[in-house]
Coordinates of N, CA and C and ligand atoms in Angstrom, one line a residue:
X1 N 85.4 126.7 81.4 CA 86.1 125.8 82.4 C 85.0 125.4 83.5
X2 N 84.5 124.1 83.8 CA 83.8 123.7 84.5 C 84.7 124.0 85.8
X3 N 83.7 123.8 87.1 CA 83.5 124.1 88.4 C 84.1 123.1 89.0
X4 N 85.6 123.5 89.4 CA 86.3 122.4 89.9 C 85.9 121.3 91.0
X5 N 85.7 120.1 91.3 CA 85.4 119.1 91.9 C 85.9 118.5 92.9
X6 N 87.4 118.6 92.5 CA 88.7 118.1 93.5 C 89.6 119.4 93.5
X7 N 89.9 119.4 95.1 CA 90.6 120.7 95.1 C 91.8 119.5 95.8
X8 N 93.1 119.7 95.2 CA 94.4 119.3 95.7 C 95.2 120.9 96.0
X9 N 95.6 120.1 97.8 CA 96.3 121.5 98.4 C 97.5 120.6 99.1
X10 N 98.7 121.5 98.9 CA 99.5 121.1 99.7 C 100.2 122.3 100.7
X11 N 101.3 121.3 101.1 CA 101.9 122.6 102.3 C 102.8 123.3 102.1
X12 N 103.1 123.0 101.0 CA 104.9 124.1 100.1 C 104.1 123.6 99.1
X13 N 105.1 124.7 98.1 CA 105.6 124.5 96.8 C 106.4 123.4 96.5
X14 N 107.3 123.0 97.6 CA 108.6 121.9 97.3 C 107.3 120.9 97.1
X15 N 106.4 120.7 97.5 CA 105.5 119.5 97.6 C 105.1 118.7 95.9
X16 N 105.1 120.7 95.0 CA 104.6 120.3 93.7 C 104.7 119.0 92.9
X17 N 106.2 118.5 92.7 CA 106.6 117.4 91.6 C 105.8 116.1 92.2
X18 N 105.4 115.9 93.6 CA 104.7 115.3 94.0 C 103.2 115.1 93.7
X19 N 102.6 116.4 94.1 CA 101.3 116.4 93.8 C 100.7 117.2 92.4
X20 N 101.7 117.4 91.7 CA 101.3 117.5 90.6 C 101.0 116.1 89.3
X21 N 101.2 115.3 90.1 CA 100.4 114.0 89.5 C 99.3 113.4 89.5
X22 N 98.8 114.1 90.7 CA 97.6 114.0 91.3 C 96.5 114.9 90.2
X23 N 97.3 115.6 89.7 CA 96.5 117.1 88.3 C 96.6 116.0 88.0
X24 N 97.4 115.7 87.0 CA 98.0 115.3 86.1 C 96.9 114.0 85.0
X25 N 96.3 113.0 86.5 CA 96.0 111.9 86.0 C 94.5 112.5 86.4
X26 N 94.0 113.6 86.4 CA 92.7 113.7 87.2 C 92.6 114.9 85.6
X27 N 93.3 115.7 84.9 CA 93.2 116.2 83.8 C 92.9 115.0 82.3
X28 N 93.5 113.9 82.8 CA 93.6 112.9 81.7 C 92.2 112.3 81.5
X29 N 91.4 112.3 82.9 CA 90.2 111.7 83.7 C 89.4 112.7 82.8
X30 N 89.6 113.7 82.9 CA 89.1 114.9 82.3 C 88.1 115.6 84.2
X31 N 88.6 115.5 84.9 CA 87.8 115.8 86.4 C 88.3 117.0 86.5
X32 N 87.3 118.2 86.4 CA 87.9 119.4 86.8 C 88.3 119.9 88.4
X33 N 89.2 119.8 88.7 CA 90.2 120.3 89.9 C 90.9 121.6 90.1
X34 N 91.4 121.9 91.2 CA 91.6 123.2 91.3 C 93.2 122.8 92.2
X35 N 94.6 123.4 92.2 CA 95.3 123.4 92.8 C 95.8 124.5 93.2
X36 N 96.2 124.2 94.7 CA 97.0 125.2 95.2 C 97.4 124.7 96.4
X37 N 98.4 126.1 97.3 CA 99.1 125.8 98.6 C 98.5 126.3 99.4
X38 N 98.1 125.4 100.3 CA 97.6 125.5 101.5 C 98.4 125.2 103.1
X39 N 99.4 126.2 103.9 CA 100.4 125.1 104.9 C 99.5 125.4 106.5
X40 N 99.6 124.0 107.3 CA 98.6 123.9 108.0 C 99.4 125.0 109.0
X41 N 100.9 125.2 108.9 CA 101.6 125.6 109.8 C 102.0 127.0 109.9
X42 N 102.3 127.3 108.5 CA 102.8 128.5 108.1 C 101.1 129.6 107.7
X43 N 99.8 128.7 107.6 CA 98.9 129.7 107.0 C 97.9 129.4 107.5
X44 N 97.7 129.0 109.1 CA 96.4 128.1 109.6 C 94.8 128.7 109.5
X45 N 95.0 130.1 109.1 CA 94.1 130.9 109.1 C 93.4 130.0 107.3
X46 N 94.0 130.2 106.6 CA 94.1 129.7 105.5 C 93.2 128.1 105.2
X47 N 94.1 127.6 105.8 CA 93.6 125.7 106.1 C 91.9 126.3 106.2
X48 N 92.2 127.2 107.5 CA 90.5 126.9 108.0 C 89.7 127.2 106.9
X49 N 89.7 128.3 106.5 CA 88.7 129.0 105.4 C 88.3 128.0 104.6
X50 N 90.0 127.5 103.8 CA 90.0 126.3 102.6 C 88.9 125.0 102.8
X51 N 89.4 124.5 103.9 CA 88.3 123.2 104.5 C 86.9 124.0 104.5
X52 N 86.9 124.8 105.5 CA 85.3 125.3 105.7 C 84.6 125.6 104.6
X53 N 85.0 126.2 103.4 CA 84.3 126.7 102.2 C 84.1 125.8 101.2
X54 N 85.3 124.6 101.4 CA 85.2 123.7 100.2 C 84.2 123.1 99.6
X55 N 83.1 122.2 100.6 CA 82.0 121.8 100.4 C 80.8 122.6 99.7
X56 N 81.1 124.0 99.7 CA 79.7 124.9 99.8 C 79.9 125.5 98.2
X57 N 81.5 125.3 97.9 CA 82.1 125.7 96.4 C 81.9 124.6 95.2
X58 N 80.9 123.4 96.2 CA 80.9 122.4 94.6 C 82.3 121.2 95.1
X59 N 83.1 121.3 95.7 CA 84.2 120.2 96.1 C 83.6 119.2 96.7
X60 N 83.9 117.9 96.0 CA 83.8 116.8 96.4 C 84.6 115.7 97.5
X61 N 86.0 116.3 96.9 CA 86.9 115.2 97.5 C 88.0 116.2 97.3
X62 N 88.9 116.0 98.7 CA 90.1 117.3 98.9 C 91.2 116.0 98.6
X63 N 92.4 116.4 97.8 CA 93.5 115.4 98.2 C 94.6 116.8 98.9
X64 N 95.4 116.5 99.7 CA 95.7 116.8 100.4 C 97.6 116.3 101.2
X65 N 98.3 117.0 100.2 CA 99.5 116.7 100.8 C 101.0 117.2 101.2
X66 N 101.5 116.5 102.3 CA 102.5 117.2 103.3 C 103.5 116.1 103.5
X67 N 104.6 116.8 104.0 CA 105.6 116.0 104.7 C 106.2 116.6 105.7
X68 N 106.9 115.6 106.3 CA 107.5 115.9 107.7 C 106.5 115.9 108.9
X69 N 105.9 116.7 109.7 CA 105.0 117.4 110.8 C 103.9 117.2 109.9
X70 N 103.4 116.1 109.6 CA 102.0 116.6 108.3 C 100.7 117.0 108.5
X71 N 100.7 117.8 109.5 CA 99.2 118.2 109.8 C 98.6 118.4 108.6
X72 N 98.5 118.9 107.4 CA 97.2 119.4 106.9 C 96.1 118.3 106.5
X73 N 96.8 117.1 106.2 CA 95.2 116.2 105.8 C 94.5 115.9 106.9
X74 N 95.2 115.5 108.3 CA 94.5 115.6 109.3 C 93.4 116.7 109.8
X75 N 94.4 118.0 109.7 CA 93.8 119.3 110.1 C 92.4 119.3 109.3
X76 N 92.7 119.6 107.8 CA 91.3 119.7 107.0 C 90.6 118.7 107.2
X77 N 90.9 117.3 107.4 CA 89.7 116.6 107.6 C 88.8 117.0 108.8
X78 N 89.6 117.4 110.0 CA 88.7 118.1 111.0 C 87.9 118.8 110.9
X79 N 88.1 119.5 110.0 CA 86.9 120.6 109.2 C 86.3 120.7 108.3
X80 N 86.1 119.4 107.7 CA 85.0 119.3 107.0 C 84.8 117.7 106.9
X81 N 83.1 118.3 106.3 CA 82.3 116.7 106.2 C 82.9 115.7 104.6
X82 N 83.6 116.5 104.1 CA 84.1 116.2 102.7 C 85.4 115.0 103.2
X83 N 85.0 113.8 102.0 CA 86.6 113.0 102.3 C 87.5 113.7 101.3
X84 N 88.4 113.4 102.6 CA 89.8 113.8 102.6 C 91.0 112.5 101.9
X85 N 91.5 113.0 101.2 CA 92.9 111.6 100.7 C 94.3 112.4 101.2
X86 N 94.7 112.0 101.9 CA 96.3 112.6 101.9 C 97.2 111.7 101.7
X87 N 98.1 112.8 101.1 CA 99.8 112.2 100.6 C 100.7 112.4 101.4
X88 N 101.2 111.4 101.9 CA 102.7 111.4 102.6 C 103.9 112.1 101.5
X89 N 104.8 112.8 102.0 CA 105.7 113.4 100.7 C 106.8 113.5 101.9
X90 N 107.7 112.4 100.8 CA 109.2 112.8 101.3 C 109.7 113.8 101.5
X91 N 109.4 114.8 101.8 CA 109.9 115.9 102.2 C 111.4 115.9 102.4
X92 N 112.1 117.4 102.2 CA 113.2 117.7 103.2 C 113.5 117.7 104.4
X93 N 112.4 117.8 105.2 CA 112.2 118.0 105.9 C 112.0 116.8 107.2
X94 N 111.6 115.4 105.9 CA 111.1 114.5 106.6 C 112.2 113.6 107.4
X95 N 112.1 112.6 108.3 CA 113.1 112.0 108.6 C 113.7 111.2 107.6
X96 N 113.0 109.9 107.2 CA 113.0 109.3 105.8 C 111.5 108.6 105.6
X97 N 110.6 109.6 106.1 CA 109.3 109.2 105.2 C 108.3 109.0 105.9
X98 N 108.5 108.5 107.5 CA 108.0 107.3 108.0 C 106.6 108.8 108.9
X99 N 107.7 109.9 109.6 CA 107.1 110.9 110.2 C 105.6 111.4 108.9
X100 N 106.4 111.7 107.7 CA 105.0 112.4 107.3 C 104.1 111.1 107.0
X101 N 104.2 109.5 106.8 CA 103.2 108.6 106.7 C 102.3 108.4 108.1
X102 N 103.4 108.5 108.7 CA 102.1 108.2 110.2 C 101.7 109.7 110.4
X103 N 102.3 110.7 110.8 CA 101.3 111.9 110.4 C 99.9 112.0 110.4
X104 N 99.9 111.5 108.8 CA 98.9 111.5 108.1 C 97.9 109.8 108.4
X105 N 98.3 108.9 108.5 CA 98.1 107.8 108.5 C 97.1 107.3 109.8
X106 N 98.1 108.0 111.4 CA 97.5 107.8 112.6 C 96.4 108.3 113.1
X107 N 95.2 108.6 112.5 CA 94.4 109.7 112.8 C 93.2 108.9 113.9
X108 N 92.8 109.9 114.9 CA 91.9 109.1 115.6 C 90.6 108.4 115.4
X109 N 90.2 108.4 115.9 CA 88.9 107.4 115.9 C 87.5 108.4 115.2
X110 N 87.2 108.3 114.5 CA 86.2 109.3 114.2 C 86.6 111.0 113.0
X111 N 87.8 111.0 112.7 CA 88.2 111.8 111.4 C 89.4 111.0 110.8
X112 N 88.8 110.2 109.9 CA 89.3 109.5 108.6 C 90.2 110.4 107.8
X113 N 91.6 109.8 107.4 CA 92.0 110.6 105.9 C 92.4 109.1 105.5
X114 N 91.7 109.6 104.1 CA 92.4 108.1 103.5 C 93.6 108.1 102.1
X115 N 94.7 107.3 103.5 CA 96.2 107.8 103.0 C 96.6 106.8 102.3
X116 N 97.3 107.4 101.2 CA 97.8 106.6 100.0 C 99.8 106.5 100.5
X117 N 100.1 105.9 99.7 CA 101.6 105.4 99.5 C 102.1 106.8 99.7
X118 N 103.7 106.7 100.2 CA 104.7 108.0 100.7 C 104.7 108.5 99.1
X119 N 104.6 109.8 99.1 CA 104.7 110.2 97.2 C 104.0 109.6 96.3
X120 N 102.6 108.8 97.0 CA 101.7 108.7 96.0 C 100.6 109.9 95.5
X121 N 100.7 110.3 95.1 CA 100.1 111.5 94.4 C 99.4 110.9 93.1
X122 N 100.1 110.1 92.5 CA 99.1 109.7 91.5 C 98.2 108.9 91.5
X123 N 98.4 107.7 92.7 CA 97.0 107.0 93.3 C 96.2 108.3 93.8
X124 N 96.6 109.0 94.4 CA 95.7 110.1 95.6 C 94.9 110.6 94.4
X125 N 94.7 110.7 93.3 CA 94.7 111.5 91.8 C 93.4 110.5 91.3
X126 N 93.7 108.7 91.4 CA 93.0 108.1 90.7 C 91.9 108.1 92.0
X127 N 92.3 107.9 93.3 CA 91.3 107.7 94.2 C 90.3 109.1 94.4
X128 N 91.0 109.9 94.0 CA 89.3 111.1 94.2 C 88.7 110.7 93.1
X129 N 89.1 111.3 91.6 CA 88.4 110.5 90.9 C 87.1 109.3 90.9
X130 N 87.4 108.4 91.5 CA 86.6 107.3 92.0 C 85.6 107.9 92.9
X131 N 86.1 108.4 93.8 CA 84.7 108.9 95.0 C 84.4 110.0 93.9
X132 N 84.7 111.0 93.4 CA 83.7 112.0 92.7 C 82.8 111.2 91.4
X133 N 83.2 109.7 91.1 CA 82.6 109.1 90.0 C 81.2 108.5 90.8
X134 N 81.3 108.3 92.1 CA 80.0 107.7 92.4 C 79.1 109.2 92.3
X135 N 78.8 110.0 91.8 CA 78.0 110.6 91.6 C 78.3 111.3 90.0
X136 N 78.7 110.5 89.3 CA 78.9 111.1 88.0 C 79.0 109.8 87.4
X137 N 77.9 109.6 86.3 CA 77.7 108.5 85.8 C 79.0 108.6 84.3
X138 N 79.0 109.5 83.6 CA 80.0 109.4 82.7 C 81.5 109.2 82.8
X139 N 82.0 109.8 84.1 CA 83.2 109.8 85.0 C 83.3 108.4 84.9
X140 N 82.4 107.7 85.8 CA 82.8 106.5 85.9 C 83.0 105.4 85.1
X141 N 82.4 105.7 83.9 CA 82.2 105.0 82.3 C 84.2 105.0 81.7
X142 N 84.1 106.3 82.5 CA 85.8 106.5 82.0 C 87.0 105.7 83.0
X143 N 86.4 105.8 84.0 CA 87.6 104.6 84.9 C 87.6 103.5 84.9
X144 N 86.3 102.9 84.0 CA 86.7 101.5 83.6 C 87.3 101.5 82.6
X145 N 87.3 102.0 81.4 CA 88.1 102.5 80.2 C 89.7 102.8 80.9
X146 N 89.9 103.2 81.8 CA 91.2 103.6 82.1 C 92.4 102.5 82.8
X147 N 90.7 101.5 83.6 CA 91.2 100.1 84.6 C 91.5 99.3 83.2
X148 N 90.7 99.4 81.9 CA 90.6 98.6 80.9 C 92.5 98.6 80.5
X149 N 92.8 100.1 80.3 CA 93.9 100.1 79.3 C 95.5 99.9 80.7
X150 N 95.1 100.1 81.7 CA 96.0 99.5 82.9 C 95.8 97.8 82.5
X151 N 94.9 97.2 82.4 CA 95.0 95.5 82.1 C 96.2 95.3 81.0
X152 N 95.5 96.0 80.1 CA 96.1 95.9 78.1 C 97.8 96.3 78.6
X153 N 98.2 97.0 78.9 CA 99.5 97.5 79.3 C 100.6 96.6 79.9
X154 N 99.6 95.6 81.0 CA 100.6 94.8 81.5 C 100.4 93.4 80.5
X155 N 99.2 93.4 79.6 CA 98.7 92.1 79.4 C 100.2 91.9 77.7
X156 N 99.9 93.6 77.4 CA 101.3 93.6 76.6 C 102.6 93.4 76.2
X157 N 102.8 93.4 78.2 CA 103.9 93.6 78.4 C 104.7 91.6 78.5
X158 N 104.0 90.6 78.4 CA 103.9 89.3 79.3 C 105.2 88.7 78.1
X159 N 104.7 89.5 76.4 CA 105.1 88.6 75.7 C 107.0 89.1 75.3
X160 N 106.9 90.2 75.7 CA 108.5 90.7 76.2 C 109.5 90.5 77.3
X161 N 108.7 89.7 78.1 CA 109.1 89.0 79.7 C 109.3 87.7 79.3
X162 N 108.4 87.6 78.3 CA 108.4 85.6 78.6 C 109.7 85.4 77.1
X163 N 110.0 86.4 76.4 CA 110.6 85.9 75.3 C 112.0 86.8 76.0
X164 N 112.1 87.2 76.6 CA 113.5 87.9 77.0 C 115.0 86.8 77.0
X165 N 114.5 85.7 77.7 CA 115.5 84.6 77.5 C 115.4 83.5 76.4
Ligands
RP5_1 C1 105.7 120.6 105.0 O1 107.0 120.8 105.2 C2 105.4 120.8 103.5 O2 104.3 120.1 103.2 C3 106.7 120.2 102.9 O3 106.5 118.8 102.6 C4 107.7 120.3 104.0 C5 108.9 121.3 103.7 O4 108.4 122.5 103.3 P1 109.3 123.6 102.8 O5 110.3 124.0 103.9 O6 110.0 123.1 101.5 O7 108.5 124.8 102.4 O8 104.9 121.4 105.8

């Protein structure tokens, strides 16, 4: 098993069915990743370590997601030089969505997270990918192969739309 590249952390377990897409489409990539729970709230001791060690472990790009109070993409981006992607997740917890998007979305002037759709986890998935492909020439051979068969899919789809009536 190669030396994982992307580490996806979230703040619960409830978070899983979410960011388990983010594996999901980063396994298919073939990008070796590492998951687990990281809460900025319940384990801050935790967050720190995770952010501070990531870079020095071989991680490229952290995706990173929460809902409701969403500190952790923010929080980890503060501690480290590594980009950060965070996911908004509808949480239980959330009002209806809006709290953990700006959360994560509002960040100040000078620590970026760059935030995908509320429960995008599988963009968050295609977008590390991309940043760990600028330094992986065969990675990237494969995200056009993958932009290729996203074209074919919808280009498939035109002649079942146009003949439906
Ligand atoms: C956030 O609170 C987590 O990221 C999760 O989205 C939400 C609810 O967490 P649980 O109460 O389900 O553990 O910190």
């Amino acid at each position: 098993m190669s030396r994982p590249v992307v580490s996806i952390i979230m703040g619960s377990a409830s978070d899983l069915s979410v960011m388990e897409k983010a594996g999901e489409v980063l396994k298919e990539l073939n990008v070796p990743f590492e998951m687990t729970v990281v809460s900025a709230h319940r384990t801050p001791e935790r967050m720190v370590s995770h952010a501070a060690e990531a870079a020095g472990r071989g991680i490229k790009v952290i995706v990173a997601g929460a809902g409701g109070a969403a500190h952790l993409p923010g929080m980890t981006a503060s501690l480290t030089a590594l980009p950060v992607i965070g996911v908004p997740i509808h949480s239980s917890n959330s009002i209806d969505g809006w709290d953990s998007v700006l959360s994560i979305l509002q960040m100040p002037s000078g620590v970026p997270v760059a935030t995908v759709a509320l429960d995008g986890g599988y963009n968050a998935g295609i977008l590390a990918a991309q940043i760990a492909a600028t330094s992986d020439k065969n990675l990237a051979a494969r995200l056009v192969v993958f932009k290729e068969e996203l074209k074919n899919k919808v280009l498939n789809s035109i002649d079942t739309v146009e003949k439906r009536f």
